[in-house]
Short mmCIF file of N, CA and C in Angstrom, two decimals:
data_model
loop_
_atom_site.label_atom_id
_atom_site.label_comp_id
_atom_site.label_asym_id
_atom_site.label_seq_id
_atom_site.Cartn_x
_atom_site.Cartn_y
_atom_site.Cartn_z
N MET A 16 61.60 -14.66 122.09
CA MET A 16 61.91 -13.25 121.95
C MET A 16 62.70 -12.99 120.67
N THR A 17 63.60 -13.86 120.33
CA THR A 17 64.37 -13.67 119.11
C THR A 17 63.50 -13.80 117.87
N GLU A 18 62.47 -14.65 117.97
CA GLU A 18 61.55 -14.78 116.84
C GLU A 18 60.84 -13.46 116.57
N ILE A 19 60.42 -12.79 117.62
CA ILE A 19 59.72 -11.51 117.46
C ILE A 19 60.66 -10.46 116.88
N SER A 20 61.86 -10.38 117.37
CA SER A 20 62.80 -9.39 116.86
C SER A 20 63.17 -9.68 115.40
N LYS A 21 63.26 -10.96 115.02
CA LYS A 21 63.53 -11.30 113.63
C LYS A 21 62.38 -10.83 112.74
N PHE A 22 61.15 -11.03 113.22
CA PHE A 22 59.98 -10.58 112.44
C PHE A 22 59.95 -9.06 112.35
N GLU A 23 60.29 -8.38 113.42
CA GLU A 23 60.32 -6.92 113.39
C GLU A 23 61.37 -6.42 112.40
N ILE A 24 62.52 -7.04 112.41
CA ILE A 24 63.58 -6.66 111.48
C ILE A 24 63.13 -6.90 110.04
N LEU A 25 62.50 -8.04 109.80
CA LEU A 25 62.00 -8.34 108.45
C LEU A 25 60.94 -7.34 108.01
N PHE A 26 60.02 -6.99 108.92
CA PHE A 26 58.97 -6.02 108.57
C PHE A 26 59.58 -4.65 108.32
N ASP A 27 60.58 -4.27 109.13
CA ASP A 27 61.24 -2.99 108.89
C ASP A 27 61.94 -2.97 107.54
N GLU A 28 62.61 -4.05 107.19
CA GLU A 28 63.27 -4.14 105.90
C GLU A 28 62.26 -4.12 104.76
N LEU A 29 61.13 -4.82 104.96
CA LEU A 29 60.09 -4.80 103.93
C LEU A 29 59.51 -3.39 103.76
N ALA A 30 59.32 -2.69 104.87
CA ALA A 30 58.81 -1.32 104.80
C ALA A 30 59.79 -0.42 104.07
N LEU A 31 61.08 -0.60 104.35
CA LEU A 31 62.11 0.18 103.67
C LEU A 31 62.13 -0.13 102.17
N LEU A 32 62.04 -1.39 101.83
CA LEU A 32 62.00 -1.78 100.42
C LEU A 32 60.77 -1.22 99.73
N GLU A 33 59.64 -1.23 100.42
CA GLU A 33 58.41 -0.68 99.84
C GLU A 33 58.58 0.81 99.54
N LYS A 34 59.20 1.55 100.46
CA LYS A 34 59.44 2.98 100.23
C LYS A 34 60.36 3.19 99.03
N GLN A 35 61.39 2.35 98.93
CA GLN A 35 62.31 2.47 97.81
C GLN A 35 61.61 2.18 96.49
N VAL A 36 60.76 1.17 96.49
CA VAL A 36 59.99 0.83 95.27
C VAL A 36 59.07 1.98 94.90
N MET A 37 58.43 2.58 95.88
CA MET A 37 57.52 3.70 95.60
C MET A 37 58.31 4.89 95.04
N ASN A 38 59.48 5.16 95.62
CA ASN A 38 60.31 6.26 95.12
C ASN A 38 60.77 5.99 93.69
N LEU A 39 61.20 4.77 93.44
CA LEU A 39 61.64 4.43 92.09
C LEU A 39 60.49 4.48 91.09
N SER A 40 59.32 4.08 91.52
CA SER A 40 58.15 4.13 90.66
C SER A 40 57.81 5.58 90.30
N GLN A 41 57.87 6.46 91.28
CA GLN A 41 57.59 7.88 91.03
C GLN A 41 58.64 8.47 90.10
N LYS A 42 59.90 8.12 90.32
CA LYS A 42 60.97 8.61 89.47
C LYS A 42 60.78 8.12 88.04
N ASN A 43 60.35 6.86 87.90
CA ASN A 43 60.09 6.29 86.58
C ASN A 43 58.98 7.07 85.87
N LYS A 44 57.93 7.41 86.59
CA LYS A 44 56.83 8.18 85.99
C LYS A 44 57.33 9.54 85.51
N GLU A 45 58.15 10.19 86.34
CA GLU A 45 58.67 11.51 85.97
C GLU A 45 59.57 11.40 84.73
N LEU A 46 60.43 10.39 84.71
CA LEU A 46 61.31 10.22 83.56
C LEU A 46 60.54 9.87 82.30
N SER A 47 59.50 9.09 82.44
CA SER A 47 58.66 8.75 81.28
C SER A 47 57.99 9.99 80.73
N PHE A 48 57.52 10.86 81.63
CA PHE A 48 56.88 12.11 81.20
C PHE A 48 57.90 12.99 80.49
N ASP A 49 59.09 13.14 81.09
CA ASP A 49 60.14 13.94 80.46
C ASP A 49 60.53 13.35 79.10
N ASN A 50 60.61 12.04 79.03
CA ASN A 50 60.95 11.37 77.78
C ASN A 50 59.90 11.66 76.71
N SER A 51 58.65 11.64 77.09
CA SER A 51 57.57 11.93 76.13
C SER A 51 57.71 13.36 75.59
N LYS A 52 58.00 14.29 76.49
CA LYS A 52 58.18 15.68 76.05
C LYS A 52 59.36 15.80 75.11
N LEU A 53 60.44 15.09 75.41
CA LEU A 53 61.62 15.15 74.55
C LEU A 53 61.35 14.52 73.19
N ILE A 54 60.59 13.45 73.16
CA ILE A 54 60.25 12.81 71.89
C ILE A 54 59.44 13.78 71.03
N ILE A 55 58.52 14.48 71.64
CA ILE A 55 57.72 15.47 70.89
C ILE A 55 58.62 16.57 70.36
N ARG A 56 59.54 17.06 71.20
CA ARG A 56 60.44 18.13 70.79
C ARG A 56 61.35 17.67 69.65
N ILE A 57 61.84 16.45 69.73
CA ILE A 57 62.69 15.90 68.67
C ILE A 57 61.91 15.84 67.36
N SER A 58 60.67 15.41 67.45
CA SER A 58 59.83 15.34 66.25
C SER A 58 59.65 16.73 65.63
N GLU A 59 59.42 17.72 66.47
CA GLU A 59 59.26 19.09 65.98
C GLU A 59 60.55 19.57 65.30
N LEU A 60 61.68 19.29 65.93
CA LEU A 60 62.96 19.71 65.36
C LEU A 60 63.26 18.99 64.06
N GLU A 61 62.91 17.71 63.97
CA GLU A 61 63.11 16.97 62.73
C GLU A 61 62.26 17.55 61.61
N ASP A 62 61.02 17.92 61.93
CA ASP A 62 60.16 18.55 60.92
C ASP A 62 60.74 19.88 60.47
N GLN A 63 61.24 20.65 61.44
CA GLN A 63 61.84 21.94 61.12
C GLN A 63 63.07 21.75 60.24
N LEU A 64 63.87 20.75 60.55
CA LEU A 64 65.06 20.46 59.75
C LEU A 64 64.67 20.07 58.33
N LYS A 65 63.66 19.25 58.18
CA LYS A 65 63.19 18.86 56.85
C LYS A 65 62.76 20.08 56.05
N ASN A 66 62.02 20.98 56.70
CA ASN A 66 61.57 22.19 56.02
C ASN A 66 62.75 23.06 55.60
N LEU A 67 63.74 23.19 56.48
CA LEU A 67 64.92 23.99 56.14
C LEU A 67 65.70 23.36 55.00
N LYS A 68 65.80 22.05 54.99
CA LYS A 68 66.49 21.38 53.89
C LYS A 68 65.77 21.61 52.58
N LYS A 69 64.44 21.56 52.62
CA LYS A 69 63.66 21.81 51.39
C LYS A 69 63.88 23.24 50.91
N GLU A 70 63.84 24.20 51.85
CA GLU A 70 64.06 25.59 51.47
C GLU A 70 65.46 25.78 50.89
N ASN A 71 66.44 25.15 51.51
CA ASN A 71 67.82 25.25 51.03
C ASN A 71 67.94 24.66 49.63
N GLU A 72 67.31 23.52 49.41
CA GLU A 72 67.36 22.89 48.10
C GLU A 72 66.71 23.77 47.04
N ILE A 73 65.61 24.40 47.41
CA ILE A 73 64.93 25.31 46.47
C ILE A 73 65.84 26.47 46.11
N LEU A 74 66.52 27.03 47.13
CA LEU A 74 67.43 28.15 46.88
C LEU A 74 68.61 27.73 46.01
N ILE A 75 69.14 26.55 46.27
CA ILE A 75 70.27 26.07 45.47
C ILE A 75 69.84 25.81 44.04
N ASN A 76 68.68 25.18 43.86
CA ASN A 76 68.20 24.84 42.52
C ASN A 76 67.80 26.06 41.72
N SER A 77 67.36 27.10 42.42
CA SER A 77 66.94 28.30 41.70
C SER A 77 68.13 29.09 41.20
N GLY A 78 69.31 28.83 41.79
CA GLY A 78 70.51 29.49 41.31
C GLY A 78 70.68 30.89 41.85
N THR A 79 69.79 31.34 42.64
CA THR A 79 69.91 32.67 43.21
C THR A 79 69.41 32.65 44.64
N LEU A 80 69.96 33.53 45.42
CA LEU A 80 69.53 33.62 46.81
C LEU A 80 68.60 34.81 47.02
N ASN A 81 68.19 35.43 45.94
CA ASN A 81 67.29 36.58 45.98
C ASN A 81 67.84 37.69 46.86
N LEU A 82 69.11 38.02 46.64
CA LEU A 82 69.74 39.10 47.39
C LEU A 82 69.57 40.40 46.61
N ASN A 83 69.41 41.47 47.35
CA ASN A 83 69.37 42.76 46.67
C ASN A 83 70.81 43.19 46.36
N SER A 84 70.96 44.25 45.60
CA SER A 84 72.29 44.64 45.13
C SER A 84 73.21 45.03 46.28
N LYS A 85 72.68 45.62 47.32
CA LYS A 85 73.50 46.01 48.47
C LYS A 85 74.06 44.77 49.16
N GLU A 86 73.22 43.77 49.35
CA GLU A 86 73.66 42.53 50.00
C GLU A 86 74.71 41.83 49.15
N ARG A 87 74.51 41.83 47.83
CA ARG A 87 75.47 41.21 46.94
C ARG A 87 76.84 41.90 47.02
N GLU A 88 76.82 43.22 47.05
CA GLU A 88 78.06 43.98 47.14
C GLU A 88 78.77 43.71 48.47
N GLU A 89 78.00 43.60 49.55
CA GLU A 89 78.59 43.29 50.86
C GLU A 89 79.25 41.91 50.84
N ILE A 90 78.60 40.96 50.24
CA ILE A 90 79.16 39.61 50.14
C ILE A 90 80.41 39.62 49.27
N LYS A 91 80.36 40.34 48.16
CA LYS A 91 81.54 40.44 47.30
C LYS A 91 82.71 41.07 48.06
N GLN A 92 82.42 42.10 48.84
CA GLN A 92 83.46 42.78 49.61
C GLN A 92 84.07 41.82 50.63
N LYS A 93 83.23 41.05 51.33
CA LYS A 93 83.73 40.10 52.32
C LYS A 93 84.59 39.02 51.66
N ILE A 94 84.16 38.57 50.50
CA ILE A 94 84.93 37.55 49.77
C ILE A 94 86.28 38.13 49.36
N THR A 95 86.26 39.36 48.88
CA THR A 95 87.51 40.01 48.48
C THR A 95 88.45 40.14 49.67
N GLU A 96 87.93 40.54 50.83
CA GLU A 96 88.75 40.66 52.04
C GLU A 96 89.33 39.32 52.44
N LEU A 97 88.51 38.26 52.39
CA LEU A 97 88.99 36.93 52.74
C LEU A 97 90.06 36.44 51.78
N VAL A 98 89.87 36.70 50.51
CA VAL A 98 90.88 36.31 49.51
C VAL A 98 92.18 37.05 49.79
N GLY A 99 92.09 38.32 50.16
CA GLY A 99 93.28 39.10 50.50
C GLY A 99 94.00 38.53 51.71
N LYS A 100 93.25 38.15 52.74
CA LYS A 100 93.86 37.56 53.93
C LYS A 100 94.55 36.24 53.60
N ILE A 101 93.88 35.43 52.79
CA ILE A 101 94.47 34.15 52.39
C ILE A 101 95.75 34.39 51.60
N ASP A 102 95.71 35.36 50.71
CA ASP A 102 96.88 35.69 49.90
C ASP A 102 98.04 36.14 50.78
N ASN A 103 97.75 36.96 51.80
CA ASN A 103 98.79 37.42 52.72
C ASN A 103 99.38 36.25 53.50
N HIS A 104 98.56 35.33 53.92
CA HIS A 104 99.07 34.17 54.66
C HIS A 104 99.93 33.28 53.78
N LEU A 105 99.53 33.16 52.52
CA LEU A 105 100.31 32.33 51.60
C LEU A 105 101.67 32.95 51.29
N ARG A 106 101.73 34.26 51.24
CA ARG A 106 102.98 34.95 50.95
C ARG A 106 103.97 34.86 52.10
N SER A 107 103.46 34.79 53.31
CA SER A 107 104.38 34.79 54.46
C SER A 107 104.86 33.43 54.85
#
């Protein structure tokens, strides 16, 4: 009788292990799929970053940001305000 119960316990443990292996296998498939999607997204972002760096380099090398006069005046005004704030902080 003890032999039978030992076999039943072993089979139950094997069944439990099999379920755990199946669950882990499924989880592995899901993570692999997610990983593949993330790798593709990273590649897209790296390409986008390269393009932005090229555009930035072109703008820097051209010496101008192609701003219209209104935008230039707004930037000058903001710079003047920031210089004023810095000056006030230095005085105090």
